[in-house]
Amino acid sequence: MNDLANRYLTPSGLDTIMNRVFKTLPGLGLGVGGSRVLAVRGRKSGEWRTTMVNLLIVDDTRYLVAPRGHTDWVKNLRAAGGGELRLGRKAEPFTARELSDAEKLPALHAYLDRWGWELGRFFEGLDKNSSDAELAAIAPGFPVFQLS
């Protein structure tokens, strides 16, 4: 991957359909596998934008990882500095801090351990057993946010 700082994998037609289907589950209050609806104010419109994410929890610390790279939700979260995690009618406000590439490694390992079977295809052939050096090489293409 040549330009990891701008890496973005566009969803395929099937991905778009599946995302719509699975986005309804957290909306109904079913957080399957840690899924939540992420709501963030648009950086240009100021309107709420929503997408489904997997909330990663490691030692009571919460993270959002962007397996597709520098997506619109990532850009909006950077601009807004926070948002809401929604599950059913419950909306939990949070603030977010983007991690440096070196800080990302434990979260990337944990993410691949938890969801590698489902989302590993976005990680350039790496998996939960990949070395820190291998993950460090791709870290710029995978934004990670710590939530509080």
Short mmCIF file of C-alpha atoms in Angstrom, two decimals:
data_model
loop_
_atom_site.label_atom_id
_atom_site.label_comp_id
_atom_site.label_asym_id
_atom_site.label_seq_id
_atom_site.Cartn_x
_atom_site.Cartn_y
_atom_site.Cartn_z
CA MET A 1 0.00 0.00 0.00
CA ASN A 2 1.67 3.21 -1.16
CA ASP A 3 -0.25 5.94 0.59
CA LEU A 4 -1.39 4.61 3.97
CA ALA A 5 -2.15 8.10 5.27
CA ASN A 6 -5.04 8.27 2.78
CA ARG A 7 -5.96 4.58 2.67
CA TYR A 8 -9.68 4.02 2.12
CA LEU A 9 -11.39 0.84 0.97
CA THR A 10 -14.73 1.59 -0.66
CA PRO A 11 -17.51 -0.82 0.33
CA SER A 12 -18.63 -3.17 -2.44
CA GLY A 13 -22.30 -3.42 -3.40
CA LEU A 14 -22.74 -6.45 -1.15
CA ASP A 15 -20.95 -4.69 1.73
CA THR A 16 -23.34 -1.75 1.43
CA ILE A 17 -26.38 -4.03 1.60
CA MET A 18 -24.99 -6.01 4.54
CA ASN A 19 -24.06 -2.80 6.40
CA ARG A 20 -27.65 -1.57 6.05
CA VAL A 21 -29.03 -4.85 7.34
CA PHE A 22 -26.62 -5.12 10.28
CA LYS A 23 -26.98 -1.42 11.14
CA THR A 24 -30.61 -2.10 12.05
CA LEU A 25 -29.61 -4.53 14.84
CA PRO A 26 -27.95 -1.96 17.15
CA GLY A 27 -30.80 0.38 16.27
CA LEU A 28 -33.13 -2.23 17.72
CA GLY A 29 -30.98 -2.57 20.85
CA LEU A 30 -29.10 -5.70 19.76
CA GLY A 31 -25.36 -5.09 20.11
CA VAL A 32 -24.22 -8.29 18.42
CA GLY A 33 -20.50 -8.82 19.00
CA GLY A 34 -20.01 -5.30 20.34
CA SER A 35 -21.68 -3.52 17.44
CA ARG A 36 -23.01 -0.02 17.96
CA VAL A 37 -24.33 2.77 15.80
CA LEU A 38 -21.77 5.56 15.75
CA ALA A 39 -23.30 9.02 15.39
CA VAL A 40 -21.00 11.95 14.62
CA ARG A 41 -21.75 15.46 13.41
CA GLY A 42 -20.75 15.98 9.79
CA ARG A 43 -17.68 18.16 9.41
CA LYS A 44 -19.35 20.22 6.67
CA SER A 45 -23.10 19.92 7.26
CA GLY A 46 -23.15 19.73 11.06
CA GLU A 47 -25.88 17.09 10.74
CA TRP A 48 -25.72 13.73 12.50
CA ARG A 49 -24.14 11.00 10.36
CA THR A 50 -24.43 7.37 11.43
CA THR A 51 -22.64 4.14 10.68
CA MET A 52 -22.20 0.79 12.36
CA VAL A 53 -18.96 0.16 14.23
CA ASN A 54 -17.51 -2.51 16.49
CA LEU A 55 -16.76 -1.15 19.95
CA LEU A 56 -13.49 -2.65 21.15
CA ILE A 57 -12.96 -2.83 24.92
CA VAL A 58 -9.51 -3.71 26.27
CA ASP A 59 -8.90 -3.50 30.04
CA ASP A 60 -11.89 -1.15 30.49
CA THR A 61 -10.57 1.18 27.75
CA ARG A 62 -12.85 1.67 24.75
CA TYR A 63 -11.62 2.03 21.18
CA LEU A 64 -12.97 2.49 17.68
CA VAL A 65 -10.86 1.03 14.88
CA ALA A 66 -11.42 1.92 11.22
CA PRO A 67 -10.61 -1.24 9.24
CA ARG A 68 -11.49 0.46 5.93
CA GLY A 69 -9.07 3.31 6.64
CA HIS A 70 -9.66 7.05 6.48
CA THR A 71 -13.43 6.93 6.00
CA ASP A 72 -15.93 9.77 6.28
CA TRP A 73 -16.77 8.76 9.86
CA VAL A 74 -13.06 8.99 10.73
CA LYS A 75 -12.78 12.47 9.18
CA ASN A 76 -15.98 13.59 10.93
CA LEU A 77 -14.80 12.22 14.29
CA ARG A 78 -11.47 14.01 13.93
CA ALA A 79 -13.29 17.28 13.26
CA ALA A 80 -15.97 16.84 15.95
CA GLY A 81 -13.76 15.36 18.67
CA GLY A 82 -16.60 13.13 19.85
CA GLY A 83 -20.02 11.78 19.15
CA GLU A 84 -22.48 9.21 20.40
CA LEU A 85 -22.57 5.43 20.55
CA ARG A 86 -26.14 4.26 20.13
CA LEU A 87 -27.71 0.98 21.08
CA GLY A 88 -31.48 0.95 20.79
CA ARG A 89 -32.85 4.09 22.44
CA LYS A 90 -29.72 4.60 24.53
CA ALA A 91 -27.27 7.20 23.23
CA GLU A 92 -23.96 7.48 25.07
CA PRO A 93 -21.98 10.66 24.37
CA PHE A 94 -18.19 10.34 24.23
CA THR A 95 -15.07 12.28 23.43
CA ALA A 96 -12.38 10.74 21.26
CA ARG A 97 -8.61 10.97 21.02
CA GLU A 98 -6.91 9.59 17.93
CA LEU A 99 -3.97 7.37 18.79
CA SER A 100 -0.52 7.74 17.30
CA ASP A 101 0.71 4.87 15.15
CA ALA A 102 2.85 3.49 17.99
CA GLU A 103 -0.09 3.61 20.43
CA LYS A 104 -2.34 1.68 18.03
CA LEU A 105 -0.56 -1.66 18.18
CA PRO A 106 -2.29 -3.18 21.24
CA ALA A 107 -5.70 -2.11 19.92
CA LEU A 108 -4.96 -3.49 16.44
CA HIS A 109 -3.86 -6.83 17.93
CA ALA A 110 -7.01 -6.99 20.06
CA TYR A 111 -9.23 -5.99 17.14
CA LEU A 112 -7.79 -8.73 14.95
CA ASP A 113 -8.12 -11.22 17.79
CA ARG A 114 -11.79 -10.33 18.25
CA TRP A 115 -12.99 -9.63 14.70
CA GLY A 116 -10.24 -10.92 12.43
CA TRP A 117 -12.48 -13.76 11.24
CA GLU A 118 -14.97 -11.16 9.99
CA LEU A 119 -12.88 -8.13 9.06
CA GLY A 120 -9.41 -9.58 8.54
CA ARG A 121 -9.78 -9.13 4.78
CA PHE A 122 -9.19 -5.40 5.31
CA PHE A 123 -5.85 -5.95 7.08
CA GLU A 124 -3.63 -6.80 4.12
CA GLY A 125 -3.24 -10.47 5.06
CA LEU A 126 -2.30 -9.80 8.68
CA ASP A 127 -4.01 -11.53 11.60
CA LYS A 128 -3.99 -11.76 15.39
CA ASN A 129 -0.61 -13.53 15.28
CA SER A 130 1.10 -10.79 13.26
CA SER A 131 4.14 -9.18 14.82
CA ASP A 132 4.29 -5.64 16.15
CA ALA A 133 6.61 -4.79 13.26
CA GLU A 134 4.07 -6.02 10.71
CA LEU A 135 1.24 -4.07 12.35
CA ALA A 136 3.44 -0.97 12.71
CA ALA A 137 4.05 -1.07 8.95
CA ILE A 138 0.31 -0.76 8.19
CA ALA A 139 -0.73 1.34 11.23
CA PRO A 140 -0.94 4.66 9.33
CA GLY A 141 -3.77 3.20 7.23
CA PHE A 142 -5.89 2.16 10.22
CA PRO A 143 -7.14 5.06 12.36
CA VAL A 144 -7.81 4.15 16.01
CA PHE A 145 -9.62 6.33 18.54
CA GLN A 146 -9.67 5.99 22.32
CA LEU A 147 -13.02 6.95 23.79
CA SER A 148 -13.81 8.58 27.12
#
